Amino acid sequence: MVGLGDYRMYAVAGIVLTAGFVLLLSRHQRERILSYVHTTPRGRRISTSKTPPRSLSPEKKAPNDVPPPVDYKDIFPPSTRENLVKASDSLPISQRAKLEGGEIDNTLFRKSVIPLAADFRECDPSTYTPTEVSIEEVQALGDFPNYAELSGVPLPEAYEEFKIETAIARPYRPLRWTYHQTMSLTKMENDWWLELDNNYKSRIAEREQLFEKYGKMVLDYLPGSELASKELMEMILQFLCARYPQYFSLSKSAGEGYVFHNAIMETKTVIDSMHPLHVLLHNVPEDFAIMLRNPEDGFYYFRAGLLCSALGWNVSTKIGLQLKQIHEPIPDYKEKMEFSMDRYFSKLPTSRPIQRGSWGLEVDKPLFMPPGDPHERYRDLQTPDLPLSRIHLRVDWQTLRRLPLSGSIIFNFKALFTPVEDFRHEPYIPALLSKILKEGKKNLMDYKSTWHVEHVVLPRLEEWEKEQVDKGTVEEKWEVRTLDESPWFPGWEEQWHRRQGF
């Protein structure tokens, strides 16, 4: 993947697991991430004070010392035990009795953590997940428990005016100048964790075809991922039913158990009839990667994934690897990023999922491109007669969150394509993108690999930039910078609503 020189997918690589959350982090940016996840190791109180990162003057350079080694085997994610009682309110008394959620003996807990490759269904009930939830408690919660209470992330509001036939994704434009100034990490918008649009049916069909063709290159799972896969699937279906009740619902019968009803695809999925990731394959047009904590060393490993939107790599080349192994091809990762990212993963709480976006320019709309794919040839040359209509902005809108029962970390993203021609009517976007393409730091732009379309895109951006100034849409001599509305642009919502017929 790195060989493709595509900075966007370079950020997604790292198995997509950190997907851009770690790429090109300076010391200041890494401190900024860690200040967001401000929890402390299990058993210590969380301080509400924030110590500002050390500032560096030009005269004083930071020492290039390698951080002292940390024994992550003794560092666990924040406990979710206190949420068990609230999540059990609607359960029968017999089940609630097993979900008191009180404190547990720390020594016993550390000796009883579930092994990395263990199937929770075969474990002793006294075994614990990394978030201090016992297997007995997991079983007492049953299927489709109240994940909103367990995680501290509320279910979304119902999107009543949503119509799948006319729906379009929000116009994400995660463009920044100065390009290296920030990773633009923000708190995830709960209502928009999973976002559907009018390409839903065709994208589901495309992803099913990719699985039929490539198999484990796009969907695979290793032993020990059973609980996390089930938990992720159930959380997603609960989200869809709450957000889009006009299209999705769950039912339960004695004969079939839980059944997911999809009015868009006109299908019903018997949950117990297939692996949880296959349930998602047939119903959710987004990608998911599951990382699990290994109790032997405390580090996180890629153990299961449904990834149909990768360019230049695939699941089979990364599954089973530890975070630092995944990032071995990345320059300076060990020296500058490994310590901070391992610490970040160890502390991420369930209640604070985050989001960000990465972008690139593509010919047509390549969704999945394994090494050697014929589409790669477009990146190697500037086609003289390439029409502007074939060039698209690809945005990978990404989220990262921890699941409350398994303690796994989930990275998910959706690939969104926008014709570059749309930028003509988006204030400031032509000037901002033109600035990045012409003056962006060379190594970043080499990774992003936009050269193959710049000969077509740049003249049009310059034309539209002038046009917007002439019309008064953009002030003359505007100093290019990251927009206040980022990752959108001024007036985006009105345009977005109008295009959907609101």
Short mmCIF file of C-alpha atoms in Angstrom, two decimals:
data_model
loop_
_atom_site.label_atom_id
_atom_site.label_comp_id
_atom_site.label_asym_id
_atom_site.label_seq_id
_atom_site.Cartn_x
_atom_site.Cartn_y
_atom_site.Cartn_z
CA MET A 1 0.00 0.00 0.00
CA VAL A 2 2.71 2.46 0.91
CA GLY A 3 4.24 1.85 -2.46
CA LEU A 4 1.19 3.39 -4.10
CA GLY A 5 2.15 6.72 -2.64
CA ASP A 6 -1.46 7.42 -1.71
CA TYR A 7 -1.35 9.41 1.49
CA ARG A 8 -5.00 8.86 2.20
CA MET A 9 -4.79 5.12 2.12
CA TYR A 10 -1.38 5.30 3.76
CA ALA A 11 -3.28 6.80 6.68
CA VAL A 12 -5.94 4.12 6.39
CA ALA A 13 -3.27 1.43 6.28
CA GLY A 14 -1.95 0.72 9.62
CA ILE A 15 -4.79 -1.56 8.91
CA VAL A 16 -7.13 1.08 8.84
CA LEU A 17 -7.15 0.53 12.51
CA THR A 18 -5.69 3.87 13.36
CA ALA A 19 -6.56 5.04 9.94
CA GLY A 20 -5.01 8.36 9.85
CA PHE A 21 -5.28 8.99 13.55
CA VAL A 22 -1.55 8.48 13.88
CA LEU A 23 -0.14 9.63 10.59
CA LEU A 24 2.25 12.54 10.76
CA LEU A 25 1.61 13.31 14.41
CA SER A 26 3.97 15.77 15.91
CA ARG A 27 4.77 15.65 19.63
CA HIS A 28 2.24 18.45 20.17
CA GLN A 29 -0.47 16.63 18.20
CA ARG A 30 0.11 13.38 20.05
CA GLU A 31 -0.21 15.22 23.37
CA ARG A 32 -3.41 16.75 22.05
CA ILE A 33 -4.90 13.33 21.33
CA LEU A 34 -3.91 12.04 24.73
CA SER A 35 -5.39 15.07 26.45
CA TYR A 36 -8.70 14.17 24.79
CA VAL A 37 -8.53 10.64 26.19
CA HIS A 38 -7.71 11.79 29.71
CA THR A 39 -8.44 8.63 31.63
CA THR A 40 -5.78 7.01 33.74
CA PRO A 41 -4.85 3.37 34.33
CA ARG A 42 -7.36 1.25 36.25
CA GLY A 43 -7.52 1.90 39.97
CA ARG A 44 -6.35 5.52 39.91
CA ARG A 45 -8.58 8.56 40.11
CA ILE A 46 -8.97 10.69 37.02
CA SER A 47 -7.61 14.18 37.48
CA THR A 48 -9.71 17.00 36.09
CA SER A 49 -6.68 19.20 35.65
CA LYS A 50 -4.92 19.39 32.30
CA THR A 51 -1.23 19.91 32.07
CA PRO A 52 -0.43 21.80 28.88
CA PRO A 53 2.14 20.17 26.59
CA ARG A 54 5.63 21.59 26.68
CA SER A 55 6.11 24.31 24.10
CA LEU A 56 9.28 24.39 22.08
CA SER A 57 10.98 27.55 20.99
CA PRO A 58 13.15 27.64 17.83
CA GLU A 59 16.21 27.97 20.07
CA LYS A 60 15.40 24.85 22.10
CA LYS A 61 14.95 21.52 20.42
CA ALA A 62 13.19 18.64 22.10
CA PRO A 63 15.50 15.86 23.18
CA ASN A 64 15.24 12.90 20.86
CA ASP A 65 14.99 10.44 23.73
CA VAL A 66 13.01 7.25 23.29
CA PRO A 67 10.17 7.14 25.88
CA PRO A 68 10.78 4.69 28.71
CA PRO A 69 9.24 1.27 28.11
CA VAL A 70 5.75 0.73 29.49
CA ASP A 71 4.38 -2.60 30.67
CA TYR A 72 0.98 -2.48 28.99
CA LYS A 73 0.19 -5.88 30.44
CA ASP A 74 -0.72 -4.03 33.64
CA ILE A 75 -2.73 -1.27 31.93
CA PHE A 76 -6.40 -1.94 31.23
CA PRO A 77 -9.06 0.20 29.54
CA PRO A 78 -11.58 2.07 31.70
CA SER A 79 -14.00 -0.28 33.44
CA THR A 80 -17.65 -0.42 32.36
CA ARG A 81 -18.87 -2.30 35.44
CA GLU A 82 -20.74 0.72 36.78
CA ASN A 83 -22.98 0.65 33.70
CA LEU A 84 -24.16 -2.94 34.18
CA VAL A 85 -26.96 -2.10 36.59
CA LYS A 86 -28.39 0.64 34.39
CA ALA A 87 -28.24 -1.65 31.35
CA SER A 88 -30.13 -4.40 33.19
CA ASP A 89 -33.24 -2.40 34.12
CA SER A 90 -35.45 -4.07 31.51
CA LEU A 91 -34.22 -7.63 32.16
CA PRO A 92 -36.01 -10.29 34.23
CA ILE A 93 -35.16 -10.36 37.93
CA SER A 94 -33.24 -13.61 37.55
CA GLN A 95 -30.85 -11.95 35.10
CA ARG A 96 -30.60 -8.66 36.99
CA ALA A 97 -29.39 -10.52 40.07
CA LYS A 98 -26.23 -11.43 38.17
CA LEU A 99 -25.57 -7.84 37.13
CA GLU A 100 -24.91 -5.96 40.35
CA GLY A 101 -21.92 -4.18 38.85
CA GLY A 102 -20.00 -3.83 42.11
CA GLU A 103 -16.26 -3.66 42.54
CA ILE A 104 -14.23 -6.80 41.97
CA ASP A 105 -10.97 -8.02 43.41
CA ASN A 106 -8.23 -6.53 41.27
CA THR A 107 -5.83 -9.44 41.74
CA LEU A 108 -8.48 -11.97 40.81
CA PHE A 109 -9.46 -9.91 37.78
CA ARG A 110 -5.91 -9.76 36.42
CA LYS A 111 -5.52 -13.52 36.79
CA SER A 112 -8.83 -14.20 35.02
CA VAL A 113 -8.72 -12.05 31.88
CA ILE A 114 -9.94 -13.86 28.78
CA PRO A 115 -7.11 -15.09 26.51
CA LEU A 116 -6.72 -13.45 23.11
CA ALA A 117 -7.85 -16.48 21.07
CA ALA A 118 -10.53 -17.75 23.48
CA ASP A 119 -14.18 -18.04 22.41
CA PHE A 120 -16.19 -16.41 25.20
CA ARG A 121 -18.90 -19.05 24.81
CA GLU A 122 -16.44 -21.72 25.94
CA CYS A 123 -14.87 -19.77 28.83
CA ASP A 124 -15.48 -20.25 32.53
CA PRO A 125 -18.17 -17.81 33.76
CA SER A 126 -15.64 -16.26 36.13
CA THR A 127 -13.43 -15.15 33.23
CA TYR A 128 -13.32 -11.39 32.65
CA THR A 129 -13.06 -9.17 29.60
CA PRO A 130 -10.56 -6.25 29.71
CA THR A 131 -13.34 -3.86 30.79
CA GLU A 132 -13.96 -5.88 33.99
CA VAL A 133 -17.14 -7.58 32.78
CA SER A 134 -17.35 -11.29 33.59
CA ILE A 135 -18.48 -13.88 31.06
CA GLU A 136 -21.32 -14.70 33.46
CA GLU A 137 -22.43 -11.07 33.23
CA VAL A 138 -22.09 -11.06 29.43
CA GLN A 139 -24.34 -14.12 29.29
CA ALA A 140 -26.81 -12.59 31.77
CA LEU A 141 -27.17 -9.53 29.56
CA GLY A 142 -28.19 -11.80 26.68
CA ASP A 143 -28.56 -10.78 23.06
CA PHE A 144 -29.03 -7.14 22.08
CA PRO A 145 -28.56 -5.63 25.55
CA ASN A 146 -28.86 -1.90 26.18
CA TYR A 147 -25.60 -0.80 24.57
CA ALA A 148 -26.45 2.88 25.00
CA GLU A 149 -26.27 2.46 28.78
CA LEU A 150 -23.33 0.08 28.63
CA SER A 151 -21.21 2.40 26.51
CA GLY A 152 -22.41 5.81 27.68
CA VAL A 153 -23.15 6.74 24.04
CA PRO A 154 -26.88 7.39 23.52
CA LEU A 155 -28.83 5.98 20.62
CA PRO A 156 -29.39 8.39 17.72
CA GLU A 157 -32.47 10.48 17.17
CA ALA A 158 -34.86 9.08 14.56
CA TYR A 159 -34.23 10.64 11.13
CA GLU A 160 -37.90 10.88 10.20
CA GLU A 161 -37.52 13.00 7.05
CA PHE A 162 -34.93 10.62 5.58
CA LYS A 163 -35.77 9.09 2.21
CA ILE A 164 -33.32 6.58 0.82
CA GLU A 165 -34.27 7.36 -2.80
CA THR A 166 -33.08 10.97 -2.59
CA ALA A 167 -30.61 10.85 0.28
CA ILE A 168 -27.05 12.02 -0.32
CA ALA A 169 -24.17 11.94 2.12
CA ARG A 170 -23.17 15.16 3.82
CA PRO A 171 -20.51 16.98 1.75
CA TYR A 172 -17.41 16.24 3.80
CA ARG A 173 -14.47 18.43 2.78
CA PRO A 174 -11.71 17.69 5.32
CA LEU A 175 -9.29 20.15 3.68
CA ARG A 176 -6.86 22.04 5.90
CA TRP A 177 -4.30 24.77 5.45
CA THR A 178 -1.65 24.86 6.70
CA TYR A 179 -1.90 21.21 5.76
CA HIS A 180 0.15 19.78 8.62
CA GLN A 181 -1.25 21.94 11.40
CA THR A 182 -3.77 19.52 12.92
CA MET A 183 -5.22 16.05 12.68
CA SER A 184 -8.70 17.54 13.16
CA LEU A 185 -9.89 14.95 15.64
CA THR A 186 -13.36 15.70 16.93
CA LYS A 187 -15.94 14.02 19.10
CA MET A 188 -18.08 11.68 17.04
CA GLU A 189 -21.55 12.94 16.19
CA ASN A 190 -23.70 10.15 17.63
CA ASP A 191 -26.52 10.59 15.11
CA TRP A 192 -24.13 10.19 12.19
CA TRP A 193 -22.05 7.18 13.18
CA LEU A 194 -23.54 5.26 10.23
CA GLU A 195 -24.83 7.33 7.34
CA LEU A 196 -26.92 5.99 4.46
CA ASP A 197 -27.49 7.49 1.02
CA ASN A 198 -29.16 6.70 -2.30
CA ASN A 199 -26.25 4.46 -3.31
CA TYR A 200 -27.17 2.03 -0.54
CA LYS A 201 -28.51 -0.83 -2.67
CA SER A 202 -25.81 -0.64 -5.33
CA ARG A 203 -23.04 -0.38 -2.73
CA ILE A 204 -24.34 -3.40 -0.81
CA ALA A 205 -24.44 -5.36 -4.07
CA GLU A 206 -20.91 -4.25 -4.95
CA ARG A 207 -19.56 -5.28 -1.56
CA GLU A 208 -21.25 -8.70 -1.77
CA GLN A 209 -19.65 -9.19 -5.19
CA LEU A 210 -16.25 -8.23 -3.79
CA PHE A 211 -16.62 -10.87 -1.09
CA GLU A 212 -17.63 -13.48 -3.65
CA LYS A 213 -14.55 -12.64 -5.70
CA TYR A 214 -11.94 -12.00 -3.00
CA GLY A 215 -13.21 -13.87 0.08
CA LYS A 216 -10.83 -13.46 3.02
CA MET A 217 -9.14 -10.51 1.37
CA VAL A 218 -12.17 -8.43 2.40
CA LEU A 219 -13.75 -10.39 5.29
CA ASP A 220 -12.04 -12.59 7.85
CA TYR A 221 -11.98 -13.31 11.57
CA LEU A 222 -9.64 -15.11 13.94
CA PRO A 223 -10.42 -17.11 17.11
CA GLY A 224 -11.18 -14.89 20.07
CA SER A 225 -13.09 -12.29 18.04
CA GLU A 226 -16.49 -13.92 18.62
CA LEU A 227 -17.70 -11.59 21.39
CA ALA A 228 -16.45 -8.41 19.72
CA SER A 229 -18.00 -9.40 16.38
CA LYS A 230 -21.35 -10.16 18.01
CA GLU A 231 -21.23 -6.98 20.08
CA LEU A 232 -20.37 -4.80 17.10
CA MET A 233 -23.12 -6.30 14.96
CA GLU A 234 -25.74 -5.85 17.68
CA MET A 235 -24.73 -2.24 18.34
CA ILE A 236 -24.93 -1.45 14.63
CA LEU A 237 -28.37 -3.01 14.18
CA GLN A 238 -29.66 -1.15 17.24
CA PHE A 239 -28.31 2.07 15.75
CA LEU A 240 -29.96 1.46 12.36
CA CYS A 241 -33.33 0.64 13.92
CA ALA A 242 -33.23 3.80 16.06
CA ARG A 243 -31.94 6.13 13.33
CA TYR A 244 -33.96 4.81 10.37
CA PRO A 245 -37.08 3.15 11.90
CA GLN A 246 -38.94 3.50 8.59
CA TYR A 247 -36.52 1.03 7.00
CA PHE A 248 -35.13 -1.26 9.71
CA SER A 249 -36.55 -3.28 12.58
CA LEU A 250 -35.76 -6.25 14.82
CA SER A 251 -38.18 -9.00 15.77
CA LYS A 252 -37.87 -12.11 17.91
CA SER A 253 -39.66 -15.40 17.70
CA ALA A 254 -39.35 -18.76 19.39
CA GLY A 255 -38.53 -20.47 16.13
CA GLU A 256 -36.00 -18.12 14.55
CA GLY A 257 -34.75 -16.01 17.42
CA TYR A 258 -33.79 -12.46 16.46
CA VAL A 259 -34.53 -11.39 12.88
CA PHE A 260 -33.36 -8.15 11.25
CA HIS A 261 -35.82 -6.70 8.73
CA ASN A 262 -34.43 -4.52 5.94
CA ALA A 263 -37.16 -2.75 3.95
CA ILE A 264 -34.67 -1.18 1.53
CA MET A 265 -33.28 -4.52 0.38
CA GLU A 266 -36.61 -6.28 1.06
CA THR A 267 -34.78 -8.93 3.05
CA LYS A 268 -34.85 -10.46 6.49
CA THR A 269 -31.74 -11.79 8.20
CA VAL A 270 -31.98 -14.49 10.85
CA ILE A 271 -29.20 -13.37 13.15
CA ASP A 272 -28.15 -16.82 14.34
CA SER A 273 -27.92 -18.15 10.77
CA MET A 274 -24.58 -16.51 9.94
CA HIS A 275 -21.45 -14.91 11.37
CA PRO A 276 -22.02 -11.35 12.66
CA LEU A 277 -19.70 -9.86 10.04
CA HIS A 278 -21.78 -11.48 7.30
CA VAL A 279 -24.87 -9.84 8.79
CA LEU A 280 -23.07 -6.53 8.32
CA LEU A 281 -21.88 -7.42 4.82
CA HIS A 282 -25.48 -7.84 3.66
CA ASN A 283 -26.89 -4.78 5.42
CA VAL A 284 -24.28 -2.09 6.13
CA PRO A 285 -22.22 -0.38 3.37
CA GLU A 286 -19.33 0.58 5.67
CA ASP A 287 -16.05 -0.98 6.74
CA PHE A 288 -15.10 -2.25 10.20
CA ALA A 289 -11.89 -3.51 11.75
CA ILE A 290 -11.77 -5.13 15.20
CA MET A 291 -8.72 -4.87 17.44
CA LEU A 292 -8.42 -6.96 20.60
CA ARG A 293 -6.20 -6.56 23.62
CA ASN A 294 -3.77 -9.42 24.17
CA PRO A 295 -3.45 -10.10 27.94
CA GLU A 296 0.03 -11.57 27.38
CA ASP A 297 1.50 -8.16 26.53
CA GLY A 298 -1.35 -5.61 26.77
CA PHE A 299 -1.03 -4.59 23.11
CA TYR A 300 -3.81 -4.55 20.52
CA TYR A 301 -4.03 -6.91 17.55
CA PHE A 302 -6.17 -6.89 14.42
CA ARG A 303 -8.38 -9.96 14.83
CA ALA A 304 -11.41 -9.51 12.57
CA GLY A 305 -12.53 -7.22 9.80
CA LEU A 306 -14.95 -6.42 7.01
CA LEU A 307 -13.04 -4.07 4.71
CA CYS A 308 -14.25 -3.63 1.15
CA SER A 309 -12.86 -0.12 0.57
CA ALA A 310 -9.09 -0.56 0.77
CA LEU A 311 -6.77 0.71 -1.94
CA GLY A 312 -3.53 -1.21 -2.40
CA TRP A 313 -3.84 -3.67 0.49
CA ASN A 314 -6.33 -6.14 1.95
CA VAL A 315 -7.43 -7.83 5.16
CA SER A 316 -5.42 -10.99 4.57
CA THR A 317 -2.11 -9.09 4.56
CA LYS A 318 -2.74 -7.46 7.95
CA ILE A 319 -4.95 -9.72 10.05
CA GLY A 320 -3.32 -11.04 13.22
CA LEU A 321 -0.72 -8.31 13.40
CA GLN A 322 0.03 -6.06 16.36
CA LEU A 323 -0.37 -2.33 15.93
CA LYS A 324 3.36 -1.67 15.60
CA GLN A 325 3.79 -4.58 13.18
CA ILE A 326 1.08 -3.15 10.97
CA HIS A 327 2.93 0.14 10.91
CA GLU A 328 6.42 -1.22 10.22
CA PRO A 329 6.52 0.24 6.67
CA ILE A 330 5.73 3.73 7.97
CA PRO A 331 8.83 5.93 8.34
CA ASP A 332 9.57 7.09 11.90
CA TYR A 333 6.56 5.28 13.36
CA LYS A 334 8.63 3.48 15.99
CA GLU A 335 10.58 6.57 17.00
CA LYS A 336 7.81 9.16 16.88
CA MET A 337 4.40 7.48 17.07
CA GLU A 338 4.52 3.98 18.53
CA PHE A 339 4.61 4.99 22.19
CA SER A 340 1.78 7.54 21.96
CA MET A 341 -0.52 5.31 19.94
CA ASP A 342 -0.05 2.30 22.20
CA ARG A 343 -0.88 4.51 25.18
CA TYR A 344 -3.88 6.01 23.35
CA PHE A 345 -5.34 2.59 22.59
CA SER A 346 -4.81 1.47 26.17
CA LYS A 347 -6.86 4.38 27.58
CA LEU A 348 -9.67 5.07 25.11
CA PRO A 349 -13.00 5.04 27.05
CA THR A 350 -16.23 3.66 25.60
CA SER A 351 -18.05 6.97 26.03
CA ARG A 352 -15.76 9.07 23.83
CA PRO A 353 -15.66 7.86 20.23
CA ILE A 354 -13.90 10.18 17.81
CA GLN A 355 -14.10 11.01 14.11
CA ARG A 356 -12.02 12.53 11.35
CA GLY A 357 -11.69 12.46 7.57
CA SER A 358 -8.95 11.85 5.03
CA TRP A 359 -9.13 12.59 1.32
CA GLY A 360 -7.61 12.04 -2.09
CA LEU A 361 -8.36 12.58 -5.77
CA GLU A 362 -9.29 9.57 -7.89
CA VAL A 363 -10.08 8.76 -11.50
CA ASP A 364 -13.59 7.29 -11.45
CA LYS A 365 -14.71 5.71 -8.15
CA PRO A 366 -12.35 2.88 -7.16
CA LEU A 367 -13.69 1.22 -4.00
CA PHE A 368 -11.42 -1.80 -3.55
CA MET A 369 -8.07 -2.02 -5.28
CA PRO A 370 -5.76 -4.88 -4.29
CA PRO A 371 -2.10 -4.79 -5.35
CA GLY A 372 -1.75 -5.26 -9.08
CA ASP A 373 -5.24 -4.01 -9.88
CA PRO A 374 -5.38 -2.53 -13.42
CA HIS A 375 -6.74 0.72 -12.00
CA GLU A 376 -3.31 1.41 -10.50
CA ARG A 377 -2.03 2.48 -13.90
CA TYR A 378 -3.95 5.75 -13.64
CA ARG A 379 -1.59 6.85 -10.86
CA ASP A 380 1.51 6.45 -13.02
CA LEU A 381 0.80 8.99 -15.72
CA GLN A 382 -1.08 12.18 -16.59
CA THR A 383 -3.55 11.19 -19.28
CA PRO A 384 -3.70 14.17 -21.71
CA ASP A 385 -7.37 13.76 -22.64
CA LEU A 386 -8.64 12.85 -19.17
CA PRO A 387 -12.07 14.53 -18.80
CA LEU A 388 -12.78 16.45 -15.61
CA SER A 389 -16.04 14.53 -15.23
CA ARG A 390 -14.07 11.37 -14.35
CA ILE A 391 -12.19 12.94 -11.45
CA HIS A 392 -13.61 12.61 -7.95
CA LEU A 393 -12.77 13.64 -4.43
CA ARG A 394 -12.67 10.49 -2.30
CA VAL A 395 -13.25 11.10 1.40
CA ASP A 396 -12.84 8.31 3.91
CA TRP A 397 -14.91 9.45 6.89
CA GLN A 398 -13.58 7.59 9.89
CA THR A 399 -14.55 6.80 13.47
CA LEU A 400 -12.74 5.05 16.32
CA ARG A 401 -14.48 3.72 19.41
CA ARG A 402 -14.21 1.10 22.15
CA LEU A 403 -16.93 -1.50 22.72
CA PRO A 404 -18.13 -1.82 26.34
CA LEU A 405 -18.26 -5.61 26.83
CA SER A 406 -15.34 -7.03 24.87
CA GLY A 407 -13.18 -3.94 25.34
CA SER A 408 -12.24 -4.18 21.66
CA ILE A 409 -11.41 -1.10 19.64
CA ILE A 410 -13.39 -0.62 16.43
CA PHE A 411 -12.22 1.40 13.50
CA ASN A 412 -14.82 2.08 10.83
CA PHE A 413 -14.99 4.22 7.75
CA LYS A 414 -17.06 4.87 4.67
CA ALA A 415 -15.70 5.88 1.28
CA LEU A 416 -17.58 8.82 -0.26
CA PHE A 417 -17.06 10.12 -3.79
CA THR A 418 -17.86 13.64 -5.04
CA PRO A 419 -17.32 14.92 -8.61
CA VAL A 420 -14.66 17.64 -8.57
CA GLU A 421 -17.05 19.65 -10.74
CA ASP A 422 -19.23 20.21 -7.65
CA PHE A 423 -16.52 22.45 -6.15
CA ARG A 424 -17.46 25.23 -8.54
CA HIS A 425 -20.50 25.94 -6.36
CA GLU A 426 -18.83 25.44 -2.98
CA PRO A 427 -17.45 28.69 -1.50
CA TYR A 428 -13.70 28.72 -0.74
CA ILE A 429 -13.18 25.06 -1.66
CA PRO A 430 -11.50 25.75 -5.05
CA ALA A 431 -9.02 28.17 -3.47
CA LEU A 432 -8.32 25.88 -0.52
CA LEU A 433 -7.76 22.75 -2.59
CA SER A 434 -5.70 24.65 -5.15
CA LYS A 435 -3.44 25.96 -2.39
CA ILE A 436 -2.90 22.47 -1.00
CA LEU A 437 -2.14 20.94 -4.40
CA LYS A 438 0.33 23.67 -5.34
CA GLU A 439 2.04 24.36 -2.01
CA GLY A 440 1.44 21.32 0.18
CA LYS A 441 4.48 19.74 1.78
CA LYS A 442 6.11 17.59 -0.86
CA ASN A 443 6.33 14.34 1.08
CA LEU A 444 2.66 14.62 2.08
CA MET A 445 1.52 15.26 -1.46
CA ASP A 446 3.70 12.43 -2.75
CA TYR A 447 1.93 10.08 -0.36
CA LYS A 448 -1.44 11.49 -1.34
CA SER A 449 -0.56 10.89 -5.01
CA THR A 450 -2.66 13.59 -6.66
CA TRP A 451 -0.14 14.30 -9.43
CA HIS A 452 -1.93 12.11 -11.98
CA VAL A 453 -4.97 14.44 -12.06
CA GLU A 454 -3.48 17.83 -11.20
CA HIS A 455 -2.99 18.82 -14.85
CA VAL A 456 -6.78 18.68 -15.26
CA VAL A 457 -7.94 19.79 -11.83
CA LEU A 458 -5.70 22.79 -11.09
CA PRO A 459 -6.69 24.96 -14.10
CA ARG A 460 -10.36 24.48 -13.26
CA LEU A 461 -9.84 25.23 -9.57
CA GLU A 462 -8.04 28.47 -10.46
CA GLU A 463 -10.87 29.37 -12.84
CA TRP A 464 -13.54 28.73 -10.20
CA GLU A 465 -11.54 30.56 -7.54
CA LYS A 466 -11.54 33.69 -9.70
CA GLU A 467 -15.20 33.21 -10.57
CA GLN A 468 -16.17 33.06 -6.88
CA VAL A 469 -14.23 36.27 -6.18
CA ASP A 470 -15.86 38.03 -9.16
CA LYS A 471 -19.31 37.02 -7.91
CA GLY A 472 -18.54 38.19 -4.38
CA THR A 473 -18.94 34.69 -2.98
CA VAL A 474 -15.36 34.85 -1.71
CA GLU A 475 -13.72 38.07 -0.61
CA GLU A 476 -10.87 39.36 -2.77
CA LYS A 477 -7.39 38.50 -1.45
CA TRP A 478 -8.85 35.99 0.98
CA GLU A 479 -6.03 34.41 2.95
CA VAL A 480 -6.39 30.70 2.46
CA ARG A 481 -6.91 28.81 5.72
CA THR A 482 -8.89 25.96 7.23
CA LEU A 483 -12.55 26.95 7.12
CA ASP A 484 -14.46 27.60 10.33
CA GLU A 485 -17.12 25.22 8.99
CA SER A 486 -14.60 22.41 8.41
CA PRO A 487 -15.11 19.63 7.44
CA TRP A 488 -17.76 21.42 5.42
CA PHE A 489 -18.05 24.89 3.82
CA PRO A 490 -20.27 27.98 4.19
CA GLY A 491 -23.84 27.28 3.09
CA TRP A 492 -23.29 23.53 2.80
CA GLU A 493 -26.42 22.58 4.69
CA GLU A 494 -28.75 24.62 2.49
CA GLN A 495 -27.21 23.11 -0.63
CA TRP A 496 -27.39 19.63 0.85
CA HIS A 497 -31.05 19.98 1.80
CA ARG A 498 -31.99 21.49 -1.56
CA ARG A 499 -30.36 18.62 -3.47
CA GLN A 500 -32.46 16.15 -1.47
CA GLY A 501 -35.70 18.02 -2.10
CA PHE A 502 -36.22 19.20 1.48
#
